[in-house]
GROMACS .gro file of C-alpha atoms in nm:
model
  160
    1MET     CA    1  -0.030  -0.017   0.014
    2ARG     CA    2   0.135   0.335  -0.096
    3MET     CA    3   0.085   0.668   0.146
    4TYR     CA    4   0.060   0.965  -0.013
    5SER     CA    5   0.175   1.279   0.162
    6LYS     CA    6   0.175   1.622   0.055
    7SER     CA    7   0.511   1.783   0.113
    8CYS     CA    8   0.518   2.081   0.335
    9GLY     CA    9   0.724   2.232   0.134
   10ARG     CA   10   0.478   2.300  -0.182
   11ASN     CA   11   0.244   2.456   0.000
   12VAL     CA   12   0.462   2.683   0.173
   13LYS     CA   13   0.522   2.931  -0.150
   14TYR     CA   14   0.120   2.966  -0.139
   15PHE     CA   15   0.159   3.205   0.168
   16ASN     CA   16   0.300   3.515   0.147
   17ASN     CA   17   0.582   3.482   0.503
   18LYS     CA   18   0.746   3.742   0.370
   19GLY     CA   19   0.540   3.991   0.620
   20PHE     CA   20   0.473   4.407   0.579
   21THR     CA   21   0.680   4.551   0.360
   22MET     CA   22   0.865   4.885   0.417
   23LEU     CA   23   0.698   5.031   0.079
   24GLU     CA   24   0.329   4.868   0.197
   25MET     CA   25   0.336   5.053   0.513
   26LEU     CA   26   0.475   5.358   0.341
   27TYR     CA   27   0.166   5.345   0.103
   28ALA     CA   28  -0.066   5.293   0.424
   29PHE     CA   29   0.104   5.533   0.607
   30SER     CA   30   0.078   5.779   0.344
   31ILE     CA   31  -0.301   5.680   0.233
   32PHE     CA   32  -0.341   5.803   0.657
   33LEU     CA   33  -0.156   6.144   0.672
   34LEU     CA   34  -0.396   6.217   0.322
   35VAL     CA   35  -0.753   6.090   0.560
   36VAL     CA   36  -0.601   6.301   0.849
   37SER     CA   37  -0.530   6.589   0.697
   38PHE     CA   38  -0.896   6.700   0.594
   39PHE     CA   39  -0.992   6.672   0.964
   40PRO     CA   40  -0.900   7.074   1.037
   41LEU     CA   41  -1.097   7.133   0.727
   42PHE     CA   42  -1.409   6.952   0.790
   43PHE     CA   43  -1.352   7.088   1.202
   44LYS     CA   44  -1.348   7.454   1.048
   45TYR     CA   45  -1.697   7.378   0.828
   46ILE     CA   46  -1.869   7.249   1.138
   47MET     CA   47  -1.779   7.604   1.273
   48GLU     CA   48  -1.892   7.790   1.048
   49ASN     CA   49  -2.218   7.613   0.984
   50GLU     CA   50  -2.244   7.706   1.270
   51GLN     CA   51  -2.212   8.080   1.322
   52LEU     CA   52  -2.396   8.060   1.026
   53GLU     CA   53  -2.702   7.947   1.184
   54ASN     CA   54  -2.670   8.194   1.423
   55ARG     CA   55  -2.611   8.508   1.181
   56LEU     CA   56  -2.936   8.369   1.029
   57ARG     CA   57  -3.160   8.377   1.340
   58ARG     CA   58  -3.043   8.730   1.413
   59MET     CA   59  -3.170   8.808   1.030
   60GLU     CA   60  -3.471   8.607   1.064
   61TRP     CA   61  -3.532   8.807   1.399
   62HIS     CA   62  -3.449   9.169   1.253
   63VAL     CA   63  -3.676   9.066   0.962
   64PHE     CA   64  -3.985   8.978   1.184
   65VAL     CA   65  -3.927   9.282   1.434
   66ASN     CA   66  -3.961   9.509   1.064
   67GLN     CA   67  -4.262   9.318   0.979
   68ILE     CA   68  -4.480   9.340   1.284
   69LYS     CA   69  -4.372   9.709   1.348
   70LYS     CA   70  -4.508   9.769   1.026
   71GLU     CA   71  -4.771   9.622   1.072
   72LEU     CA   72  -4.869   9.785   1.421
   73ARG     CA   73  -4.781  10.117   1.330
   74LEU     CA   74  -5.029  10.056   1.014
   75ALA     CA   75  -5.312   9.912   1.244
   76ASP     CA   76  -5.668  10.071   1.374
   77GLU     CA   77  -5.616   9.908   1.696
   78ILE     CA   78  -5.413   9.747   1.938
   79ASN     CA   79  -5.526   9.428   2.206
   80VAL     CA   80  -5.305   9.262   2.428
   81SER     CA   81  -5.506   8.942   2.567
   82ASP     CA   82  -5.402   8.559   2.656
   83ASN     CA   83  -4.997   8.624   2.586
   84ARG     CA   84  -5.180   8.696   2.194
   85LEU     CA   85  -5.150   9.024   2.043
   86VAL     CA   86  -5.487   9.099   1.850
   87LEU     CA   87  -5.493   9.377   1.551
   88ALA     CA   88  -5.719   9.531   1.412
   89LYS     CA   89  -5.613   9.670   1.043
   90HIS     CA   90  -5.899   9.741   0.786
   91GLY     CA   91  -6.202   9.556   0.891
   92GLN     CA   92  -5.953   9.206   0.945
   93ILE     CA   93  -5.853   9.093   1.268
   94ILE     CA   94  -5.474   8.998   1.306
   95LEU     CA   95  -5.346   8.759   1.509
   96TYR     CA   96  -5.028   8.673   1.674
   97GLU     CA   97  -4.986   8.383   1.896
   98LYS     CA   98  -4.727   8.052   1.989
   99HIS     CA   99  -4.836   7.746   1.800
  100GLY     CA  100  -4.591   7.477   1.887
  101THR     CA  101  -4.192   7.617   1.876
  102ASN     CA  102  -4.320   7.864   1.649
  103LEU     CA  103  -4.504   8.205   1.658
  104ARG     CA  104  -4.734   8.229   1.358
  105ARG     CA  105  -4.973   8.543   1.222
  106ARG     CA  106  -5.357   8.478   1.155
  107VAL     CA  107  -5.618   8.678   0.994
  108ASP     CA  108  -5.977   8.665   1.075
  109PHE     CA  109  -5.886   8.338   1.249
  110LYS     CA  110  -5.805   8.194   0.974
  111GLY     CA  111  -5.439   8.033   0.801
  112HIS     CA  112  -5.147   7.962   0.939
  113GLU     CA  113  -4.816   8.229   0.851
  114ILE     CA  114  -4.524   8.175   1.055
  115VAL     CA  115  -4.315   8.440   1.097
  116LEU     CA  116  -4.067   8.336   1.355
  117GLN     CA  117  -3.916   7.969   1.447
  118GLN     CA  118  -3.733   7.797   1.704
  119VAL     CA  119  -3.914   8.026   1.993
  120ASP     CA  120  -3.916   7.815   2.363
  121SER     CA  121  -4.118   8.153   2.533
  122PHE     CA  122  -4.255   8.533   2.443
  123ARG     CA  123  -4.440   8.781   2.638
  124PHE     CA  124  -4.644   9.043   2.472
  125SER     CA  125  -4.668   9.310   2.740
  126PRO     CA  126  -4.900   9.613   2.661
  127ILE     CA  127  -4.720   9.973   2.712
  128HIS     CA  128  -4.786  10.318   2.659
  129ASP     CA  129  -4.845  10.370   2.244
  130GLY     CA  130  -4.753  10.007   2.178
  131VAL     CA  131  -4.668   9.634   2.280
  132LYS     CA  132  -4.333   9.504   2.416
  133LEU     CA  133  -4.220   9.194   2.348
  134THR     CA  134  -3.960   8.991   2.513
  135LEU     CA  135  -3.835   8.618   2.360
  136ASN     CA  136  -3.651   8.345   2.444
  137ASP     CA  137  -3.533   8.101   2.157
  138LEU     CA  138  -3.453   7.740   2.178
  139ASN     CA  139  -3.080   7.835   2.208
  140GLY     CA  140  -3.181   8.009   2.500
  141GLN     CA  141  -3.091   8.350   2.339
  142ASN     CA  142  -3.350   8.638   2.447
  143TYR     CA  143  -3.453   8.924   2.265
  144SER     CA  144  -3.662   9.185   2.334
  145VAL     CA  145  -3.814   9.516   2.137
  146LEU     CA  146  -4.071   9.765   2.219
  147LEU     CA  147  -4.246   9.848   1.934
  148TYR     CA  148  -4.485  10.178   1.854
  149SER     CA  149  -4.818  10.275   1.739
  150PHE     CA  150  -4.914  10.572   1.520
  151ILE     CA  151  -5.236  10.505   1.636
  152SER     CA  152  -5.245  10.821   1.948
  153LEU     CA  153  -5.038  11.027   1.695
  154GLU     CA  154  -5.331  11.017   1.455
  155GLU     CA  155  -5.558  11.111   1.699
  156HIS     CA  156  -5.356  11.393   1.903
  157TYR     CA  157  -5.303  11.524   1.528
  158ALA     CA  158  -5.671  11.518   1.422
  159SER     CA  159  -5.807  11.664   1.705
  160GLU     CA  160  -5.590  12.022   1.690
   0.00000   0.00000   0.00000
């Protein structure tokens, strides 16, 4: 009976026992350095994106304030009740109120126009010839503005 055995010497050439060569190590290290070199750019982009969001929030606030100032100046009547601002203008009732995390505007109790986003809390307070708005957003920023109406000025000049 003959026994055949496989020689270990023949199978060794199929395995690479040389190890990790210097050329392979340099190639892997260069790829690693290439990937790591993009990290500062990535972090810079993240930081600029956060600053951009802050600028957009401030811009949104200024646009909202200008819009509500114009509407308040043209209003015939101003009422503050239940932390809502109610304006009467040309026979229409305009209402500013909170809806979720948004401040919305409604005309004649219809519609749903979002005028400010990411609102945590706000308060309308009546002042002489206008309204004071104090607002806190979800990011912890506090805003405050005094909004004046021309209603009393028109009445003052009409009586003279």
